[in-house]
Amino acid sequence: MTGKWFDKAFSTASRHRFSFELHDLIGVLMRLYLCEKPSQGKDIAAVLGAKTRGDGCLRGPGVAVTWGIGHLLETAAPDAYGDHLKNWSLDTLPILPAQWKVIVKPKTASQFKVVKQLLKEATELVIATDADREGEMIARELIEYCGYRGPIQRLWLSALNEASIRQALSSVKQGAETYPLYLSALARSRADWLIGMN
């Protein structure tokens, strides 16, 4: 009799524990939408039902929407590669970085901190910047700089009205599909830097 009661009690306890563990697990899952600008983020958040205002973001059940203000990062100036490059001189040309350095833009540093923290919390990321190579770079440079290593998807938006957003949400792309756009934008950015600084 005791054995049957124990088995029943243990089984019930196990089910309750599993229920709590599942609840805790679901509680930490978060899909993060990374947008290019605040207005874009607010439009997408409205469709997702993310109505709770946070610092530089909007949150809903299992979802958060945040944004850049254009680029939050920029390629470092020549003096970041050595004191001998603080002043432009023919003697130090050409300047050809062996490893490129990127820095946080001072004017938007506070929003960068928000994005960085949310990328730490995210279990899945959806790039929701403009559907072009510059939009891709705005998101991808943040992903690389902040060291995000989770799954990535791409929201490919043609417009920001509700119908267009819902259509894009129903056909989200895999992140790998648009990664080449980032490489294209990165090549253009570095070429501009090399020409401008040399």
Coordinates of C-alpha atoms in Angstrom, one line a residue:
M1 CA 0.0 0.0 0.0
T2 CA 2.8 2.4 1.0
G3 CA 4.7 1.6 -2.2
K4 CA 1.7 2.4 -4.4
W5 CA 1.1 5.6 -2.6
F6 CA 4.7 6.6 -2.9
D7 CA 4.8 5.8 -6.6
K8 CA 1.6 7.9 -7.1
A9 CA 3.0 10.8 -5.1
F10 CA 6.3 10.7 -6.8
S11 CA 4.7 10.6 -10.2
T12 CA 2.5 13.6 -9.4
A13 CA 5.5 15.5 -8.0
S14 CA 7.5 14.7 -11.1
R15 CA 4.8 16.1 -13.4
H16 CA 4.5 19.3 -11.3
R17 CA 8.3 19.7 -11.4
F18 CA 8.3 19.2 -15.2
S19 CA 5.5 21.7 -15.5
F20 CA 7.5 24.3 -13.6
E21 CA 10.7 23.6 -15.5
L22 CA 8.9 23.9 -18.8
H23 CA 7.3 27.2 -17.6
D24 CA 10.8 28.5 -16.6
L25 CA 12.3 27.4 -19.9
I26 CA 9.5 29.2 -21.9
G27 CA 10.0 32.2 -19.7
V28 CA 13.6 32.7 -20.9
L29 CA 12.9 32.2 -24.6
M30 CA 13.0 35.5 -26.5
R31 CA 12.9 36.3 -30.1
L32 CA 14.5 39.6 -30.8
Y33 CA 13.7 41.8 -33.8
L34 CA 16.5 44.2 -34.7
C35 CA 15.3 47.2 -36.7
E36 CA 17.1 50.0 -38.4
K37 CA 15.3 53.0 -36.7
P38 CA 12.8 53.7 -33.9
S39 CA 9.8 54.3 -36.3
Q40 CA 10.4 51.0 -38.0
G41 CA 10.6 49.2 -34.7
K42 CA 7.4 50.7 -33.4
D43 CA 5.5 49.7 -36.6
I44 CA 6.7 46.1 -36.4
A45 CA 6.1 45.9 -32.6
A46 CA 2.5 47.0 -33.1
V47 CA 1.8 44.0 -35.3
L48 CA 3.7 41.6 -33.0
G49 CA 1.7 42.9 -30.0
A50 CA 4.9 44.1 -28.2
K51 CA 3.3 47.0 -26.3
T52 CA 5.4 47.3 -23.1
R53 CA 7.9 50.1 -23.4
G54 CA 11.4 49.5 -22.3
D55 CA 14.7 51.4 -22.5
G56 CA 15.2 51.6 -26.3
C57 CA 12.9 48.7 -27.0
L58 CA 9.4 47.4 -26.9
R59 CA 8.5 44.0 -25.3
G60 CA 5.7 41.5 -25.5
P61 CA 5.3 37.8 -24.5
G62 CA 8.4 36.0 -25.7
V63 CA 9.4 38.9 -28.0
A64 CA 11.4 42.1 -27.9
V65 CA 11.8 44.7 -30.6
T66 CA 14.8 47.1 -30.6
W67 CA 16.5 49.3 -33.1
G68 CA 19.6 51.2 -34.3
I69 CA 19.6 54.8 -35.2
G70 CA 21.2 54.1 -38.5
H71 CA 24.7 52.7 -37.9
L72 CA 25.6 52.3 -34.2
L73 CA 29.1 51.3 -35.1
E74 CA 31.8 52.9 -37.3
T75 CA 35.2 52.0 -38.7
A76 CA 37.9 53.3 -36.5
A77 CA 40.1 56.2 -37.5
P78 CA 43.7 55.6 -38.6
D79 CA 45.1 56.6 -35.2
A80 CA 43.4 53.5 -33.7
Y81 CA 46.1 51.5 -35.6
G82 CA 49.0 53.3 -34.0
D83 CA 50.2 56.7 -32.7
H84 CA 52.3 57.2 -35.8
L85 CA 49.0 57.6 -37.8
K86 CA 47.5 60.5 -35.7
N87 CA 48.7 63.0 -38.2
W88 CA 48.3 62.4 -42.0
S89 CA 51.7 62.1 -43.7
L90 CA 52.9 60.8 -47.0
D91 CA 55.5 58.8 -45.1
T92 CA 52.9 56.5 -43.5
L93 CA 50.9 55.8 -46.7
P94 CA 49.3 53.6 -47.7
I95 CA 47.3 52.8 -44.5
L96 CA 46.3 49.2 -44.9
P97 CA 44.8 47.7 -41.7
A98 CA 45.8 44.1 -41.2
Q99 CA 42.8 43.6 -39.0
W100 CA 39.9 46.1 -39.2
K101 CA 38.8 47.9 -36.0
V102 CA 35.2 49.0 -35.4
I103 CA 34.1 51.4 -32.6
V104 CA 30.8 52.4 -31.0
K105 CA 29.6 55.8 -32.2
P106 CA 29.6 58.1 -29.2
K107 CA 26.3 59.9 -30.1
T108 CA 24.3 56.7 -30.0
A109 CA 26.3 54.7 -27.4
S110 CA 23.3 54.5 -25.0
Q111 CA 21.2 52.7 -27.7
F112 CA 24.1 50.4 -28.5
K113 CA 24.2 49.3 -24.8
V114 CA 20.5 48.4 -25.1
V115 CA 21.0 46.4 -28.3
K116 CA 24.0 44.6 -26.8
Q117 CA 22.1 43.6 -23.7
L118 CA 19.1 42.3 -25.7
L119 CA 21.4 40.3 -27.9
K120 CA 22.7 38.6 -24.8
E121 CA 19.1 37.8 -23.7
A122 CA 17.9 36.7 -27.1
T123 CA 17.5 33.0 -28.0
E124 CA 16.6 33.8 -31.6
L125 CA 17.3 36.9 -33.7
V126 CA 15.2 38.3 -36.6
I127 CA 17.0 41.0 -38.7
A128 CA 14.3 43.6 -39.5
T129 CA 16.3 46.4 -40.9
D130 CA 15.7 47.9 -44.4
A131 CA 15.7 45.3 -47.2
D132 CA 19.0 46.3 -48.8
R133 CA 22.7 45.9 -48.3
E134 CA 23.1 48.9 -46.0
G135 CA 20.3 47.6 -43.8
E136 CA 22.0 44.2 -43.7
M137 CA 25.3 45.8 -42.6
I138 CA 23.6 47.8 -39.8
A139 CA 22.4 44.6 -38.3
R140 CA 25.3 42.2 -39.1
E141 CA 28.0 44.5 -37.8
L142 CA 26.2 44.6 -34.4
I143 CA 25.8 40.8 -34.5
E144 CA 29.5 40.3 -35.0
Y145 CA 30.7 43.0 -32.6
C146 CA 28.4 41.8 -29.8
G147 CA 29.3 38.1 -30.4
Y148 CA 25.7 36.8 -30.9
R149 CA 25.8 33.2 -31.9
G150 CA 22.2 32.1 -32.0
P151 CA 19.8 31.4 -34.9
I152 CA 19.2 34.3 -37.3
Q153 CA 16.3 34.9 -39.6
R154 CA 15.6 37.8 -42.0
L155 CA 12.4 39.8 -42.2
W156 CA 12.3 41.1 -45.8
L157 CA 10.0 44.1 -45.7
S158 CA 8.7 45.9 -48.8
A159 CA 6.7 48.5 -46.8
L160 CA 5.7 49.2 -43.2
N161 CA 2.0 49.1 -43.3
E162 CA 0.3 46.3 -41.3
A163 CA -0.6 44.1 -44.3
S164 CA 3.0 44.2 -45.6
I165 CA 4.5 43.5 -42.2
R166 CA 2.1 40.5 -41.7
Q167 CA 3.0 39.2 -45.2
A168 CA 6.7 39.5 -44.4
L169 CA 6.3 37.7 -41.0
S170 CA 4.6 34.8 -42.8
S171 CA 7.6 34.3 -45.1
V172 CA 10.7 35.0 -43.0
K173 CA 14.0 34.1 -44.8
Q174 CA 16.8 32.2 -43.3
G175 CA 19.7 34.5 -42.3
A176 CA 22.2 32.8 -44.6
E177 CA 20.2 33.9 -47.6
T178 CA 20.9 37.6 -47.2
Y179 CA 24.4 37.3 -45.6
P180 CA 26.1 38.1 -49.0
L181 CA 24.5 41.5 -48.9
Y182 CA 26.4 42.2 -45.8
L183 CA 29.7 41.2 -47.4
S184 CA 28.9 43.5 -50.3
A185 CA 28.2 46.5 -48.0
L186 CA 31.3 45.7 -45.9
A187 CA 33.5 45.7 -49.0
R188 CA 32.0 49.0 -50.2
S189 CA 32.5 50.6 -46.7
R190 CA 36.2 49.5 -46.4
A191 CA 36.9 50.6 -50.0
D192 CA 35.5 54.1 -49.1
W193 CA 37.7 54.2 -46.0
L194 CA 40.8 53.2 -47.8
I195 CA 40.3 55.8 -50.5
G196 CA 39.3 58.5 -48.1
M197 CA 42.1 58.0 -45.6
N198 CA 44.9 57.5 -48.2

